[in-house]
Short mmCIF file of C-alpha atoms in Angstrom, two decimals:
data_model
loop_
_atom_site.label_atom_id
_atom_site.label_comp_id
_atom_site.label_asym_id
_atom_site.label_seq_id
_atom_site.Cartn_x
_atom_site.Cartn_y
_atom_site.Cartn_z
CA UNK N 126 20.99 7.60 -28.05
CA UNK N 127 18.62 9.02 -25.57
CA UNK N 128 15.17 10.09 -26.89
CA UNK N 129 13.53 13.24 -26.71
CA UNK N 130 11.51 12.40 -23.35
CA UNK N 131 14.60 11.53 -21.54
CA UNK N 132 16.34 14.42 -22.71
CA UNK N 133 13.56 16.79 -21.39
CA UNK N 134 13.59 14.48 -17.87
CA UNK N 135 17.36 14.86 -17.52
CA UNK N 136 17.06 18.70 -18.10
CA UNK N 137 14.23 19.21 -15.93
CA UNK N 138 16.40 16.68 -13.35
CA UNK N 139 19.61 19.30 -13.61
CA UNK N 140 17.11 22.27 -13.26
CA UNK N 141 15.63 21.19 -9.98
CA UNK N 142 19.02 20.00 -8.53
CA UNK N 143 20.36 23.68 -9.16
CA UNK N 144 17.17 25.36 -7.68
CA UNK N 145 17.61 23.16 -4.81
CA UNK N 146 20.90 24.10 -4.62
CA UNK N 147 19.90 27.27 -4.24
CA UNK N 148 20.68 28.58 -7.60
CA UNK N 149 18.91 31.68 -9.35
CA UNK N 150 17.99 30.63 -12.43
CA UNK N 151 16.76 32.91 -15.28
CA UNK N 152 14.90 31.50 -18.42
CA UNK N 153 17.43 33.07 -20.88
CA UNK N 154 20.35 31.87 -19.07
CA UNK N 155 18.66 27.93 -18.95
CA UNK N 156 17.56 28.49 -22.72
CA UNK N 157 21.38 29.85 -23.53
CA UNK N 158 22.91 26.15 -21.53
CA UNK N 159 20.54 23.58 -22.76
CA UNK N 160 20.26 24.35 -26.02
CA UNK N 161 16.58 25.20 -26.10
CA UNK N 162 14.63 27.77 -26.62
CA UNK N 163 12.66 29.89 -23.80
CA UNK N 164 9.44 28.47 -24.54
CA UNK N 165 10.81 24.75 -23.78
CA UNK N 166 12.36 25.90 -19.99
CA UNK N 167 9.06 27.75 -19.54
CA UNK N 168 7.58 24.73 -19.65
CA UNK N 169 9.95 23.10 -17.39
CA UNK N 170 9.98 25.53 -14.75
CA UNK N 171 6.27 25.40 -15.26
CA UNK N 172 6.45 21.15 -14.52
CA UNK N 173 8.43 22.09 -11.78
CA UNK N 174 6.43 24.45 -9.67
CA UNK N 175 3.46 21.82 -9.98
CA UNK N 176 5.88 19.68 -8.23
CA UNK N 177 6.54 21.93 -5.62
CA UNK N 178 2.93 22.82 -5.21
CA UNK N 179 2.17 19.48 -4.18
CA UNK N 180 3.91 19.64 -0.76
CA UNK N 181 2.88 23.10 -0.11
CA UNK N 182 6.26 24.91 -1.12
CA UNK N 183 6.49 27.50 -3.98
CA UNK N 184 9.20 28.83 -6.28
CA UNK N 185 10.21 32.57 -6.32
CA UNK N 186 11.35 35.16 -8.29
CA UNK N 187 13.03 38.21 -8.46
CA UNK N 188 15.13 40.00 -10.90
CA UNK N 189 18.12 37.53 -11.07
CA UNK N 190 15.52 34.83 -12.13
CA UNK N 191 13.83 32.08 -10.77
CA UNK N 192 14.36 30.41 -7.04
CA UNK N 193 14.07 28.35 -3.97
CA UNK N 194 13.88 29.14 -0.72
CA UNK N 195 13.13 27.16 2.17
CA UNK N 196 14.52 24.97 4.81
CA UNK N 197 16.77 21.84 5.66
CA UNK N 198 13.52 19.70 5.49
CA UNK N 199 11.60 21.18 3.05
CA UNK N 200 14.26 20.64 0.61
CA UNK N 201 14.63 17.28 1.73
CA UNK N 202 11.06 16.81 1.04
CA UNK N 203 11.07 18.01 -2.47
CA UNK N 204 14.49 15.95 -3.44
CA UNK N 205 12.22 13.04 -2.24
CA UNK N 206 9.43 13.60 -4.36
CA UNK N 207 11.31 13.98 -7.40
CA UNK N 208 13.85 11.04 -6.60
CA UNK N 209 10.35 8.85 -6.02
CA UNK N 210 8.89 9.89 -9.21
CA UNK N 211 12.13 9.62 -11.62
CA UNK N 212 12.14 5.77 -9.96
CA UNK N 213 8.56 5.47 -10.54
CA UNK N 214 9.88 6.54 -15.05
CA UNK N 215 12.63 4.24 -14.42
CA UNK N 216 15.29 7.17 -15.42
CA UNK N 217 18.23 7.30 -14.20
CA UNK N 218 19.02 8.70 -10.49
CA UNK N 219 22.59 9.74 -10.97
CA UNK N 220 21.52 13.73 -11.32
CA UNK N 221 19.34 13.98 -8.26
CA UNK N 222 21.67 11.58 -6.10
CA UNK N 223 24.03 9.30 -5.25
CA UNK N 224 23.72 5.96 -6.84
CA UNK N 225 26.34 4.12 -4.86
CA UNK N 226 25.14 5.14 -1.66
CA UNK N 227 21.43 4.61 -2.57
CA UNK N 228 22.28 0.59 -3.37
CA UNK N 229 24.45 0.47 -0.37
CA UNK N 230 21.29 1.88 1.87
CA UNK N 231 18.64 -0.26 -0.11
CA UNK N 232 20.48 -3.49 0.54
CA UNK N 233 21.40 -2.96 4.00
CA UNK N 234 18.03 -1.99 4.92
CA UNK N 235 16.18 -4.50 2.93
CA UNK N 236 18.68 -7.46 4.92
CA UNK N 237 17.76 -5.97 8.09
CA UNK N 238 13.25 -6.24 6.93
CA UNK N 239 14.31 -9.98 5.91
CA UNK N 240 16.17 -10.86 8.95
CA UNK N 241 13.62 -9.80 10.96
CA UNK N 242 11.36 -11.33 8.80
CA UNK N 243 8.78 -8.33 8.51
CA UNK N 244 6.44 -7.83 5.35
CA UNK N 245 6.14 -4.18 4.48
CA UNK N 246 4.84 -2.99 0.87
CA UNK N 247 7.06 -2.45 -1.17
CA UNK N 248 6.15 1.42 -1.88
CA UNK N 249 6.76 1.92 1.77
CA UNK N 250 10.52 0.30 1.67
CA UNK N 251 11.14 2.81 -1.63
CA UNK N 252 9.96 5.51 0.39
CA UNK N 253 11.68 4.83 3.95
CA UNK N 254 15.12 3.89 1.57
CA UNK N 255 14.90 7.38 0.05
CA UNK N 256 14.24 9.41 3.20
CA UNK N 257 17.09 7.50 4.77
CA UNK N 258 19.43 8.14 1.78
CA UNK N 259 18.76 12.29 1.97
CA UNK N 260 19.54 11.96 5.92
CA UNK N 261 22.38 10.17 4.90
CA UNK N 262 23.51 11.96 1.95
CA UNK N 263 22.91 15.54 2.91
CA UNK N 264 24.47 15.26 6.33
CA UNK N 265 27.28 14.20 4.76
CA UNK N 266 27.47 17.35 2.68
CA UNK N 267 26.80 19.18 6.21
CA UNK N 268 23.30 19.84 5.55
CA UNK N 269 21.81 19.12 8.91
CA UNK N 270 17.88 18.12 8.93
CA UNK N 271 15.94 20.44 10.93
CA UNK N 272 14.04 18.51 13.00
CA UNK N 273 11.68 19.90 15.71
CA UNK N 274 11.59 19.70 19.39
CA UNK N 275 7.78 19.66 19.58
CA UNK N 276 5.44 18.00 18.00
CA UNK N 277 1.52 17.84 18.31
CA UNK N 278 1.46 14.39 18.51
CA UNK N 279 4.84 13.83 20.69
CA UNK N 280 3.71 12.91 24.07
CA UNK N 281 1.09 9.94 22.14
CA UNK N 282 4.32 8.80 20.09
CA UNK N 283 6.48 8.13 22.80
CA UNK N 284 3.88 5.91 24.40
CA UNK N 285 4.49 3.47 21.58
CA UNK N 286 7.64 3.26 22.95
CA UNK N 287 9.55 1.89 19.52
CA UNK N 288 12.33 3.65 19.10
CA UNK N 289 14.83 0.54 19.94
CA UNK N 290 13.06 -1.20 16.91
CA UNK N 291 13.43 0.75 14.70
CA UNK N 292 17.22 1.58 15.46
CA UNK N 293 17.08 -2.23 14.88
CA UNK N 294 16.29 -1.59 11.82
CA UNK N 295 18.66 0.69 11.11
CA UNK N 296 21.98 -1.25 12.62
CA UNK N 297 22.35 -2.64 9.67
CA UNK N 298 23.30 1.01 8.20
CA UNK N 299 25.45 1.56 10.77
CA UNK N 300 27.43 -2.21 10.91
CA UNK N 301 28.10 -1.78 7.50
CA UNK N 302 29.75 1.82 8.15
CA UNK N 303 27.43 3.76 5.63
CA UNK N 304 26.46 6.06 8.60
CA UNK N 305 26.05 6.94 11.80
CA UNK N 306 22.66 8.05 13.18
CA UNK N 307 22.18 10.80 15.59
CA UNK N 308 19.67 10.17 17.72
CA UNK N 309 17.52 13.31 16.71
CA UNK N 310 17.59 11.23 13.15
CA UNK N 311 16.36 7.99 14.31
CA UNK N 312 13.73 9.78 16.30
CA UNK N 313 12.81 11.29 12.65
CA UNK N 314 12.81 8.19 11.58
CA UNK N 315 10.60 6.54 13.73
CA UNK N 316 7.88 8.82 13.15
CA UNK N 317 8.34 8.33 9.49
CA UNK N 318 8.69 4.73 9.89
CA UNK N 319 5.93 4.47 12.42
CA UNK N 320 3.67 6.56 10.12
CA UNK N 321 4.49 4.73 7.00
CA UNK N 322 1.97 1.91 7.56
CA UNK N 323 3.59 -0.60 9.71
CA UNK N 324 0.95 -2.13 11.75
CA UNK N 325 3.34 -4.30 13.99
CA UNK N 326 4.98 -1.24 15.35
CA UNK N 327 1.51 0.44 16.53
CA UNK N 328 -0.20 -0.24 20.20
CA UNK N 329 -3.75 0.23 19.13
CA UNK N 330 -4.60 1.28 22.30
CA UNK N 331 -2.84 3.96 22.18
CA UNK N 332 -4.47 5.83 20.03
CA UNK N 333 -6.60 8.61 21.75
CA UNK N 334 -10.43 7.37 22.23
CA UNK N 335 -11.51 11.06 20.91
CA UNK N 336 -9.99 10.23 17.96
CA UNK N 337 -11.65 6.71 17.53
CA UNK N 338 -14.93 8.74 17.60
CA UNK N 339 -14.01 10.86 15.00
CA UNK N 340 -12.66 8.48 12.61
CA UNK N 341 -16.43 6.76 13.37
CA UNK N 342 -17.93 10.36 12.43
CA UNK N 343 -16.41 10.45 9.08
CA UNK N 344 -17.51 6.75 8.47
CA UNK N 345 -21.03 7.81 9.21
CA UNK N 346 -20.32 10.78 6.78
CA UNK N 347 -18.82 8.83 4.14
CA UNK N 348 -21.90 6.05 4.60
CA UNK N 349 -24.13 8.63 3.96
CA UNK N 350 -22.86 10.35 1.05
CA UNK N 351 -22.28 7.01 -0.85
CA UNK N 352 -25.65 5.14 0.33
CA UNK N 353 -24.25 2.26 1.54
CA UNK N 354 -24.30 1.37 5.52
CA UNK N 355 -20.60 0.84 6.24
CA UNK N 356 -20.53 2.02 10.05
CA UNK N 357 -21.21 -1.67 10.83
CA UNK N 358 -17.54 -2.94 9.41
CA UNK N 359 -15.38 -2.99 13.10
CA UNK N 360 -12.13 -3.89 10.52
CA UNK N 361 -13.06 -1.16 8.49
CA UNK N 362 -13.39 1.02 11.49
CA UNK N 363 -9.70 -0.20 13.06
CA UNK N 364 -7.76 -0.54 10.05
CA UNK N 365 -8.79 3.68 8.77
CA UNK N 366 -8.61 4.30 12.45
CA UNK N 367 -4.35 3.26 12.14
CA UNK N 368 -4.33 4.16 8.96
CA UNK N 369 -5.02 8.30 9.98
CA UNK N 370 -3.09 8.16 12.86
CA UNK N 371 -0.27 6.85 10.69
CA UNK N 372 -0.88 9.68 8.64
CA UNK N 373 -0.96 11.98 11.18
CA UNK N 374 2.82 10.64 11.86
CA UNK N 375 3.76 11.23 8.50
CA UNK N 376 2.71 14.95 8.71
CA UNK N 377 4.82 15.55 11.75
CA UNK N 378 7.75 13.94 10.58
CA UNK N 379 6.96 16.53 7.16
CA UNK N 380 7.55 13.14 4.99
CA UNK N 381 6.08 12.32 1.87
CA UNK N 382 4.52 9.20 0.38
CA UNK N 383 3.70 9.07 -3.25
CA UNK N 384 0.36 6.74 -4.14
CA UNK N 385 1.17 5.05 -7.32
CA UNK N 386 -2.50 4.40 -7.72
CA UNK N 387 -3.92 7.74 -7.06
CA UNK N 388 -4.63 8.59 -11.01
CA UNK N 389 -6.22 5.18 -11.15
CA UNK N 390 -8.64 5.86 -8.41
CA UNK N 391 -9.44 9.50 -9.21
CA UNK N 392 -10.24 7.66 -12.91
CA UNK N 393 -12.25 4.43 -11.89
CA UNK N 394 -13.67 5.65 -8.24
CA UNK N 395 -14.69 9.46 -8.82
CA UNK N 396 -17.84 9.66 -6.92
CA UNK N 397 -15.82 8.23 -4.01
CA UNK N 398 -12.97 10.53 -4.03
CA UNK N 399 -15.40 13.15 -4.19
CA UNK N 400 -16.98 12.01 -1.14
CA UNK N 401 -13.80 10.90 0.81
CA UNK N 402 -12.21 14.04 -0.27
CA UNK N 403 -15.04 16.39 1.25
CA UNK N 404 -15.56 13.86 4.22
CA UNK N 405 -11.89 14.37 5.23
CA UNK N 406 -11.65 17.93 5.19
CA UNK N 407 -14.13 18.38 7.52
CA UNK N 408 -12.30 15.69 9.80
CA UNK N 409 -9.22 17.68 9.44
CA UNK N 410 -10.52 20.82 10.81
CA UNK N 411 -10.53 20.07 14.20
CA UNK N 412 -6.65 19.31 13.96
CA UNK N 413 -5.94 22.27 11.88
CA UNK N 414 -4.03 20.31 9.01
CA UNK N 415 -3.97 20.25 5.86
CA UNK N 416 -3.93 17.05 3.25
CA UNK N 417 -2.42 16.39 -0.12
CA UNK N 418 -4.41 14.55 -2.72
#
């Protein structure tokens, strides 16, 4: 018998699938299904719009009840987030996805990182399994992903030129007949692969010299705010220099990556966040972006 918490998590779970769904959902007519009273799905609906706050999206209402709205990617952004936390609970996927086809993607795409005989972090492989399995899964239910022309940062991407490896990452996929990429989707996918933290796939030189002074900029901020001289550390320098381009990536390609640790630092590291937090803002400004915690 399933306790009270995962009752609540499977409800909230069915609730979000339906909004995404596109679904309007009223509190009475929720309270009236579940089995609960109005007070309890207020609650859930309340859960849920912090979710959807976090990449920037809101949910609506009108007289009919309670909704979402938004595009192909946006949806496929919030169906992420939720399928990354319910795997970070250890609940059970089988509302939010499918189960079959999420094995079947892990452990062709996992064979393909081994033959190769790359190391990526784990949270990274989670993250570039689920985004996959959305592509895959929602095409298949003819929900095409959106995926822009132009991008900021398109002409600079292409000069990395690694779009053959990582549709050599994804042959594996497509040998095994899960699916077919278009090549719109593996250019998605590079940026989101690309931006995800894999140093092996980035020319260093590449990356745009007026950018290498800013990232030096917000060292000096950072230094100063903290009282401790780190503008001398040149792998300190390099390392946050790929590490915010990467980032950069990851907000063109509109993809999401969840950081497990990000309570724990908030909790041990405060007066850094602080500082980092403030620091990066004003580094932002100049691209016209905006970041999530």
């Amino acid at each position: 018998m399933k306790n009270n918490y995962s009752l609540i998590e499977d409800r909230r779970m069915q609730i979000f699938k339906r909004l995404i769904n596109g679904e309007h959902l009223s509190y009475q007519q929720l309270s009236d299904e579940y089995y609960v009273s109005r007070s309890s799905i207020a609650k859930d609906i309340a859960y849920l719009k912090t979710l959807f706050v976090k990449e920037n999206l809101l949910l609506r209402f009108d007289n009919s009840g309670t909704y979402f709205q938004g595009s192909e990617s946006q949806i496929q952004r919030m169906l992420k987030r939720f399928i990354l936390l319910t795997m970070e609970h250890g609940e059970n996927l089988s509302v939010l996805t499918n189960v079959s086809l999420f094995e079947k993607i892990n452990a062709a795409f996992r064979h393909s990182i081994t033959e190769k005989q790359m190391e990526i972090p784990e949270s990274y492989i989670q993250s570039i399994v689920v985004s996959i399995l959305l592509i895959v899964e929602r095409s298949n239910q003819a929900n095409q992903l959106d995926i822009e022309e132009k991008r900021q940062f398109g002409k600079l991407f292409l000069e990395f030129d690694k779009y053959p490896l990582i549709y050599e990452l994804l042959k594996e996929i497509e040998e095994q007949e899960i699916y077919h990429f278009s090549s719109k989707e593996v250019q998605y996918l590079t940026y989101l692969i690309v931006g995800s933290g894999l140093r092996f796939f980035m020319k260093n030189e590449s990356i745009p010299f007026s950018f290498r002074g800013k990232v030096r900029n917000l060292i000096q901020k950072v230094s100063e705010g903290i009282q401790i001289d780190l503008t001398q550390d040149s792998r300190l320098e390099e390392d946050l220099t790929i590490h915010l381009y990467q980032l950069f990536l990851r907000i063109e390609a509109q993809t999401t990556v969840v950081n497990p640790l990000l309570d724990e630092i908030k909790q041990h590291y405060p007066a850094l966040y602080g500082v980092v937090w403030f620091s990066l803002n004003d580094f932002l400004k100049a691209y016209h972006i905006g970041i999530s915690e």
